[in-house]
Amino acid sequence: MKRPNSKIPELALSLPTMGWLVVLFIIPTIVILLIAFRTGDPYGGIGDQWTVENFSELANPVYRGIMVRTVVLSVLTTAICLVLGVPAGYCLARAEKKKRDFLLLLIIVPFWINFLIRIFAWKVVLHPEGIVKNFLLLIGIVNDQTLLLYRPGTVLLVMVYSYIPFAVLPIYAAAEKFDFSLLDAAHDLGANWYRAFYRVFLPGIRQGILTAILVVFIPALGSYVIPDIVGGPGGEMIGNKIAQKTFIDRHLPHASVLSSLLVLAVMIPMTASLFMKRRKTVGRGIIPG
Amino acid sequence: MRRSRIPFYLLVGMLVFLYLPLIIVIVNSFNMSRYGGQWGGFTLKWYSRLFSDRTIWYALGNSLLIALTSTVTSMVLGTTAAIALYRFKTRLQSAHRLFIHLPLVMPDILVGISLLLFFVALKVRLGLFTIYLAHVTFCISYVAMVVLGRLQDFNYAVIEAAMDLGASWPAAIRKVMIPMITPGIMAGGLLAFTLSIDDFVITFFVSGPGSATLPLYIYSMIRHGSPMVINALTGIFIVFTFTVVTISKKLLEEK
């Protein structure tokens, strides 16, 4: 068969996207790291001198609390999304086709409703004069002074709410390919349902769980709108500080310092996942079939 | 073996969790009293107030303009990228694949701030054009992934057959491959359109005066405006979404 032996077709198909992404994604990401070393100017722009002084900003004790909160909330969000997402994925994969399509649709539809509106819904629900507060007052769990909004717990609740479909979908995709007769085999060999679920099903959908962790944990670290709308000062995360430095303090180099920190935080799980994938492919090469 | 019912109960619980706030907001959008602690009687006044708001239509216009232009651009770029990734297995394509994957995992706020810093450093005026550039940037990857998924089932022998019959390689791609993967390209475009029209964080960072999109407007309403009007807007959004989903499902089933 005759094949074009010049490089031209490949370049013609690759260079437009590569060029676009280099100019508008790769270079801007590097720019974050560069501007962290620039001085600011009085008009909220970028000055023309190099400096390392911006990093002393990080010594501010406020940031340590915010960083810890960012990581803790992201880890908890990921954990809760998995605890709910794994059984959901299992159920979906085992359901008959018609029921499964319907359930999947129910999970995806809220996804299509504007993100801000979904967060706003919680602000209405948890409002001091709202329905949940009134209900909790009625059964005597809270008193008049209790605030449901503007706490770290509220941020966690709404983060789980927003990210849970991201966890369910990859887990379902992995569970759908899982051979459920393996669970019966485990049962025949003496395992009860829980043990079979834990020792056979969970390792079987490992790849889906890893993807779910990645697609929940990384965006969670960068959350900004959720703590901004339902968090209040006690629920701030690193994203809020980046926005505050950008729009309120108008000091872009300081915003860059914080963003560089977030870039590093995001790199850790990303690199770890690449490493795990590579190990998996190596393993696959050893085991025949 | 006796299967545990716990996963099913958890799934049902999760669905209740997903829908309860939305239902409360819809009910509330017909409520006379603010915040809906109690029912103050049925009203449509929040809806009429919403429809008489002119800024919202202006913002919707901006959103549609950006969504349409960035969808078309990212469909072209995403499709060429997917074909390159599918066809060539070179070192260049490994880098290409990495470039396509990275924006998918980058948190929105980092994409937003990086583009803002980039535009400010180059002294580009922020506005609809910078929003368009930003939206294409994050849409390309999604279109490329969807089209690439579709290409997995594509049999390259068809292209070879076309070339044996005298078609040049570009002609074979254009006249044989593209028509066959059109559903994938359309699905990618639909996803890009949804992402673009829904995006708040990235848009917030790269927008300038007068370039408010619908999500930016909703945000300013949440921060400063009347919550009851947003309840009404939520009601419309939810009904609209369900209608679109039902219609598209019907259309797909009839095929």
XYZ file of C-alpha atoms in Angstrom:
544
model
C 0.000 0.000 0.000
C 1.231 3.461 -0.789
C 1.551 5.759 2.159
C 2.484 9.396 2.184
C 6.080 9.201 3.274
C 6.509 12.881 3.875
C 5.885 14.389 7.293
C 3.565 17.017 5.816
C 0.171 15.387 6.567
C 1.103 14.700 10.169
C 2.386 18.231 10.691
C -0.638 19.763 8.980
C -2.943 17.852 11.334
C -0.933 18.354 14.534
C 0.554 21.822 14.375
C -2.657 23.871 14.562
C -3.725 22.362 17.914
C -0.205 22.074 19.237
C 0.475 25.692 18.334
C -2.787 26.852 19.900
C -2.169 24.930 23.113
C 1.474 25.994 23.366
C 0.575 29.663 23.002
C -2.600 29.688 25.109
C -1.985 26.906 27.625
C 1.673 25.902 28.069
C 3.188 29.394 27.857
C 0.551 30.981 30.163
C 1.216 28.256 32.749
C 4.923 29.074 32.612
C 4.030 32.775 32.805
C 2.425 32.099 36.225
C 5.765 30.879 37.520
C 7.652 33.804 35.942
C 5.359 36.551 37.191
C 5.755 35.217 40.723
C 9.243 36.761 40.481
C 8.139 40.159 39.132
C 7.395 43.325 41.062
C 3.900 44.749 40.997
C 3.025 48.211 39.745
C 0.715 50.751 41.400
C -1.984 50.279 38.721
C -2.489 46.590 39.472
C -0.328 45.524 36.542
C 3.049 43.839 36.350
C 6.193 45.818 37.070
C 9.452 45.464 35.151
C 11.830 44.348 37.882
C 12.700 40.853 39.109
C 12.336 40.061 42.805
C 11.989 37.164 45.239
C 10.162 39.285 47.752
C 6.725 38.025 46.676
C 7.450 34.693 48.296
C 7.718 36.301 51.735
C 3.949 36.711 51.309
C 3.700 32.986 52.068
C 5.118 33.537 55.569
C 1.781 35.147 56.459
C 0.288 32.704 59.011
C -3.161 33.080 57.392
C -1.966 30.989 54.470
C -0.960 27.951 56.454
C -4.499 27.532 57.770
C -5.925 28.051 54.302
C -3.587 25.528 52.714
C -4.371 22.921 55.359
C -8.098 23.562 54.888
C -7.765 23.287 51.108
C -6.047 19.908 51.327
C -8.294 18.527 54.095
C -11.512 19.552 52.316
C -10.280 18.111 49.012
C -9.266 14.803 50.597
C -12.592 14.507 52.450
C -14.559 15.407 49.311
C -12.712 12.727 47.348
C -13.252 10.130 50.080
C -16.988 10.800 50.407
C -17.445 10.843 46.629
C -15.790 7.402 46.463
C -17.855 5.972 49.324
C -21.020 7.041 47.493
C -19.698 6.568 43.964
C -18.495 2.969 44.208
C -21.867 1.502 45.326
C -23.621 3.695 42.757
C -21.342 2.453 39.978
C -21.880 -1.132 41.145
C -25.672 -0.740 41.100
C -25.664 0.911 37.692
C -23.485 -1.806 36.186
C -25.720 -4.561 37.568
C -29.057 -2.951 36.665
C -30.866 -4.066 33.522
C -30.371 -1.835 30.505
C -33.568 0.198 30.645
C -33.318 0.969 34.325
C -29.627 1.693 33.954
C -30.147 4.235 31.162
C -32.764 5.996 33.247
C -30.589 6.115 36.364
C -27.589 7.355 34.368
C -29.749 10.093 32.913
C -30.859 11.112 36.399
C -27.246 11.391 37.494
C -26.137 13.359 34.434
C -29.015 15.871 34.176
C -28.080 17.967 37.246
C -24.647 18.168 35.646
C -26.137 20.114 32.753
C -27.730 22.712 34.960
C -25.462 25.704 35.384
C -22.811 25.129 38.027
C -23.514 28.458 39.770
C -27.198 27.695 39.961
C -26.556 24.347 41.632
C -24.421 26.054 44.262
C -26.961 28.819 44.666
C -29.647 26.187 45.343
C -27.750 25.217 48.487
C -27.581 28.818 49.570
C -31.374 28.931 49.402
C -31.790 25.575 51.109
C -29.442 26.374 54.001
C -30.428 30.028 54.401
C -31.085 31.123 58.024
C -34.780 31.544 57.153
C -34.776 28.573 54.801
C -36.565 25.262 54.922
C -33.781 23.076 56.366
C -33.107 25.463 59.233
C -36.814 25.648 60.056
C -37.056 21.877 59.990
C -34.022 21.386 62.227
C -35.393 24.016 64.628
C -38.680 22.149 64.729
C -37.110 18.850 65.734
C -34.799 20.685 68.123
C -31.389 19.788 66.698
C -30.289 23.399 66.279
C -31.106 26.643 68.013
C -31.857 30.077 66.601
C -28.217 31.100 66.519
C -26.882 28.118 64.582
C -25.546 29.036 61.137
C -25.795 26.384 58.461
C -24.118 28.502 55.810
C -20.587 29.934 55.735
C -18.807 27.072 57.497
C -16.154 24.649 56.258
C -18.732 21.850 56.617
C -21.033 23.654 54.187
C -18.210 23.888 51.667
C -17.597 20.154 52.037
C -21.292 19.352 51.518
C -21.568 21.447 48.365
C -18.247 20.162 47.009
C -19.460 16.576 47.371
C -22.719 17.610 45.713
C -20.906 19.204 42.758
C -18.236 16.587 42.174
C -20.110 13.348 42.769
C -21.115 12.747 39.127
C -17.411 13.024 38.202
C -16.753 10.117 40.569
C -19.719 7.956 39.553
C -19.097 8.033 35.793
C -15.541 6.590 35.621
C -16.380 4.031 38.319
C -19.469 2.974 36.382
C -17.420 2.772 33.154
C -14.981 0.398 34.882
C -17.734 -1.610 36.632
C -19.556 -2.098 33.343
C -16.548 -4.020 32.010
C -16.230 -6.050 35.228
C -17.138 -9.727 34.948
C -19.724 -10.184 37.700
C -19.530 -13.978 37.547
C -16.244 -13.519 39.406
C -18.311 -12.518 42.445
C -20.242 -15.784 42.184
C -16.961 -17.654 41.887
C -15.706 -15.929 45.039
C -18.936 -16.933 46.739
C -18.514 -20.562 45.674
C -15.063 -20.442 47.190
C -16.542 -19.370 50.503
C -16.531 -15.579 50.496
C -19.667 -13.775 51.617
C -21.004 -10.819 49.612
C -19.096 -8.156 51.540
C -15.812 -10.006 51.288
C -16.281 -10.647 47.570
C -17.170 -6.976 47.016
C -14.101 -5.860 48.913
C -11.553 -8.381 47.661
C -12.738 -9.035 44.098
C -14.918 -6.163 42.868
C -12.865 -3.242 44.216
C -9.523 -4.483 42.801
C -11.353 -5.236 39.552
C -12.423 -1.625 39.069
C -9.129 -0.172 40.302
C -8.537 1.890 37.165
C -11.963 3.521 37.441
C -11.370 4.370 41.080
C -8.016 5.956 40.238
C -9.607 8.082 37.518
C -12.378 9.088 39.922
C -9.833 10.180 42.529
C -7.993 12.252 39.941
C -11.035 13.996 38.474
C -12.446 14.844 41.900
C -9.314 15.649 43.876
C -7.602 17.954 41.373
C -10.572 20.249 40.648
C -11.383 20.189 44.380
C -7.940 21.620 45.186
C -8.694 24.492 42.817
C -12.233 25.129 44.093
C -13.072 28.765 44.149
C -16.746 29.401 43.447
C -18.102 26.996 46.083
C -16.202 28.446 49.069
C -16.854 31.906 47.620
C -20.642 31.495 47.624
C -21.317 29.226 50.627
C -18.006 29.380 52.535
C -17.668 32.777 54.149
C -14.354 33.784 55.772
C -14.194 30.530 57.778
C -14.437 28.388 54.650
C -11.888 30.069 52.394
C -9.628 27.959 50.217
C -6.496 28.763 48.236
C -8.584 29.588 45.149
C -10.343 32.378 47.056
C -7.026 33.898 47.991
C -5.878 33.805 44.359
C -9.064 35.597 43.311
C -8.760 38.073 46.178
C -5.175 38.955 45.211
C -6.252 39.329 41.586
C -9.487 41.285 41.834
C -9.501 43.014 45.222
C -5.855 43.635 46.192
C -4.959 43.930 42.488
C -1.511 42.478 43.067
C -0.897 40.020 40.234
C 2.592 38.862 41.330
C 1.166 37.793 44.698
C -1.644 35.975 42.906
C 1.082 34.233 40.857
C 2.910 33.085 43.959
C -0.245 31.431 45.289
C -1.084 30.000 41.853
C 2.422 28.522 41.554
C 1.791 26.795 44.849
C -1.468 25.369 43.501
C 0.282 24.263 40.296
C 2.757 22.312 42.436
C -0.051 20.821 44.540
C -1.819 19.663 41.374
C 1.377 18.188 39.919
C 1.714 15.698 42.803
C -1.417 13.601 42.129
C -0.940 14.016 38.371
C 2.600 12.634 38.401
C 1.572 9.883 40.816
C -1.196 8.779 38.451
C 1.164 8.741 35.464
C 3.575 6.636 37.472
C 0.831 4.185 38.486
C -0.343 3.850 34.894
C 3.162 3.058 33.744
C 3.532 0.390 36.445
C 0.267 -1.145 35.343
C 1.367 -1.434 31.704
C 4.609 -3.040 32.789
C 2.655 -5.568 34.853
C 0.462 -6.301 31.893
C 3.511 -7.129 29.822
C 4.627 -9.758 32.307
C 1.333 -11.575 32.735
C 0.469 -13.329 29.469
C -2.958 -12.845 27.942
C -25.474 -15.506 46.796
C -27.500 -12.945 48.703
C -26.627 -9.581 47.311
C -26.461 -6.704 49.718
C -29.147 -4.054 49.252
C -26.880 -1.364 50.715
C -25.430 -0.181 47.357
C -28.953 0.330 46.027
C -30.074 2.327 49.060
C -26.945 4.463 48.765
C -27.706 5.110 45.084
C -31.267 6.160 45.886
C -29.989 8.349 48.721
C -27.534 9.963 46.338
C -30.261 10.752 43.821
C -32.428 12.327 46.524
C -29.381 14.356 47.568
C -28.850 15.470 43.941
C -32.432 16.564 43.339
C -33.735 17.827 46.663
C -32.097 21.278 46.517
C -33.228 21.782 42.933
C -36.821 20.858 43.777
C -36.846 23.174 46.781
C -35.617 26.030 44.599
C -38.279 25.424 41.947
C -41.055 25.332 44.531
C -39.618 28.465 46.043
C -39.617 30.308 42.727
C -43.445 30.424 42.993
C -43.315 31.548 46.591
C -44.548 35.013 47.550
C -42.241 35.337 50.578
C -38.477 35.596 50.290
C -36.237 32.651 51.262
C -39.199 30.323 51.567
C -39.017 29.698 55.275
C -42.756 29.642 54.971
C -45.195 29.564 52.094
C -46.480 33.057 51.367
C -48.829 32.126 48.557
C -48.421 31.355 44.834
C -46.987 34.019 42.551
C -45.436 34.466 39.125
C -43.991 37.878 39.879
C -40.390 36.621 40.080
C -40.701 35.210 36.594
C -42.125 38.435 35.189
C -39.378 40.414 36.887
C -36.819 38.086 35.339
C -38.226 38.520 31.833
C -38.338 42.299 32.081
C -34.620 42.410 32.950
C -32.814 43.613 29.831
C -29.227 42.980 30.998
C -29.947 39.283 31.187
C -30.837 39.124 27.495
C -27.707 41.059 26.635
C -25.607 38.602 28.687
C -27.353 35.648 27.049
C -26.495 37.149 23.639
C -22.806 37.360 24.597
C -22.872 33.791 25.890
C -24.397 32.445 22.694
C -21.989 34.401 20.481
C -18.968 33.029 22.357
C -20.352 29.500 22.606
C -21.088 29.322 18.861
C -17.750 30.738 17.683
C -15.634 28.757 20.125
C -17.585 25.558 19.367
C -16.935 25.855 15.634
C -13.225 26.627 16.115
C -12.700 23.842 18.629
C -14.579 21.344 16.437
C -12.136 21.995 13.575
C -9.026 21.959 15.770
C -10.186 19.050 17.945
C -11.004 16.900 14.926
C -7.637 17.471 13.214
C -5.934 16.681 16.517
C -7.921 13.461 16.947
C -7.122 12.300 13.402
C -3.413 12.979 13.973
C -3.462 11.080 17.274
C -5.336 8.176 15.697
C -3.245 7.897 12.553
C 0.317 8.589 13.611
C 2.226 6.874 16.388
C 5.279 9.106 16.554
C 7.103 10.894 19.322
C 5.481 14.131 18.157
C 2.093 12.555 18.848
C 3.086 11.547 22.394
C 3.757 15.220 23.072
C 0.552 16.135 21.232
C -1.421 13.698 23.386
C 0.073 15.151 26.565
C -0.824 18.697 25.435
C -4.413 17.596 24.800
C -4.695 15.788 28.153
C -3.259 18.518 30.391
C -6.090 21.076 30.078
C -8.557 18.328 31.043
C -7.035 17.975 34.508
C -5.940 21.553 35.149
C -8.234 23.270 37.694
C -10.266 26.076 36.108
C -8.836 28.737 38.346
C -5.305 28.009 37.111
C -6.371 28.132 33.470
C -8.128 31.429 34.239
C -5.298 33.117 36.123
C -2.637 31.901 33.696
C -4.500 33.370 30.730
C -5.183 36.606 32.625
C -1.478 37.012 33.442
C -0.563 36.139 29.860
C -2.982 38.701 28.396
C -1.962 41.379 30.888
C 1.734 40.742 30.189
C 1.077 41.115 26.435
C -1.202 44.127 27.065
C -4.103 42.460 25.227
C -7.405 44.209 25.960
C -9.733 41.928 27.922
C -13.165 41.382 26.417
C -15.196 39.043 24.248
C -12.170 38.153 22.135
C -10.059 37.005 25.096
C -13.048 35.001 26.379
C -13.299 33.360 22.958
C -9.593 32.443 22.994
C -9.911 30.967 26.501
C -13.010 28.934 25.639
C -11.467 27.429 22.507
C -8.439 26.466 24.598
C -10.407 24.317 27.038
C -12.911 23.021 24.436
C -10.278 21.613 22.019
C -9.323 18.834 24.418
C -12.904 17.691 24.988
C -13.723 17.640 21.264
C -10.483 15.761 20.540
C -11.261 13.121 23.201
C -14.821 12.548 21.951
C -13.761 12.315 18.290
C -10.848 10.048 19.191
C -13.309 7.753 20.989
C -15.360 7.573 17.814
C -12.235 6.860 15.725
C -11.429 3.776 17.821
C -14.159 1.942 15.885
C -13.011 3.325 12.554
C -11.444 0.861 10.155
C -8.479 2.467 8.431
C -8.694 -0.080 5.587
C -11.515 2.087 4.209
C -9.028 4.911 3.636
C -6.568 2.512 2.045
C -9.336 1.276 -0.258
C -10.136 4.846 -1.271
C -6.473 5.460 -2.008
C -6.194 2.266 -4.062
C -9.070 3.648 -6.095
C -7.026 6.735 -6.818
C -7.981 9.223 -4.109
C -5.179 11.277 -2.670
C -4.669 10.972 1.100
C -6.215 14.363 1.949
C -9.173 13.627 -0.326
C -9.688 10.220 1.295
C -9.689 11.810 4.744
C -12.055 14.575 3.682
C -14.497 12.542 1.627
C -14.462 9.203 3.438
C -13.270 9.558 7.020
C -14.890 12.880 7.967
C -18.423 11.869 6.896
C -18.079 8.603 8.807
C -17.042 10.272 12.056
C -19.477 13.181 11.793
C -21.650 11.936 14.697
C -18.550 11.994 16.911
C -17.660 15.507 15.752
C -21.229 16.664 16.445
C -21.193 15.077 19.911
C -17.874 16.788 20.619
C -19.306 20.082 19.416
C -22.354 19.700 21.640
C -20.111 19.068 24.636
C -17.977 22.104 23.756
C -21.094 24.264 23.430
C -22.394 23.143 26.835
C -19.023 23.704 28.506
C -18.634 27.128 26.946
C -22.098 28.362 27.837
C -21.723 27.021 31.393
C -18.237 28.302 32.158
C -17.884 30.837 34.917
C -14.422 30.663 36.510
C -12.224 30.992 33.419
C -14.527 33.612 31.880
C -14.482 35.614 35.119
C -10.698 35.949 34.903
C -10.410 36.932 31.240
C -13.494 39.133 30.823
C -13.377 42.883 30.515
C -15.902 45.700 30.813
C -19.099 45.115 28.833
C -18.354 41.472 28.087
C -20.545 39.863 30.775
C -21.782 36.414 29.822
C -24.829 34.743 31.353
C -22.857 32.908 34.104
C -21.071 36.175 35.018
C -24.444 37.861 35.259
C -25.862 35.040 37.394
C -22.854 35.366 39.685
C -23.360 39.089 40.171
C -27.049 38.414 40.873
C -26.114 35.799 43.495
C -23.699 38.223 45.146
C -25.744 41.414 44.952
C -29.160 40.811 43.429
C -32.525 39.445 44.385
C -32.356 35.737 45.226
C -35.981 35.234 44.251
C -35.265 36.251 40.649
C -32.495 33.639 40.513
C -34.951 31.043 41.829
C -37.087 31.818 38.805
C -34.059 31.582 36.526
C -33.203 28.205 38.067
C -36.731 27.004 37.376
C -36.369 27.941 33.710
C -32.924 26.347 33.468
C -34.104 23.055 34.928
C -37.213 22.809 32.768
C -35.154 23.746 29.704
C -32.481 21.124 30.484
C -35.025 18.361 31.035
C -36.808 19.256 27.786
C -33.594 19.219 25.768
C -32.489 15.915 27.300
C -35.871 14.274 26.700
C -36.038 15.476 23.088
C -32.497 14.368 22.283
C -33.188 10.987 23.886
C -36.353 10.580 21.776
C -34.420 11.518 18.631
C -31.696 8.993 19.402
C -34.189 6.218 20.131
C -36.011 6.698 16.834
C -32.833 6.076 14.858
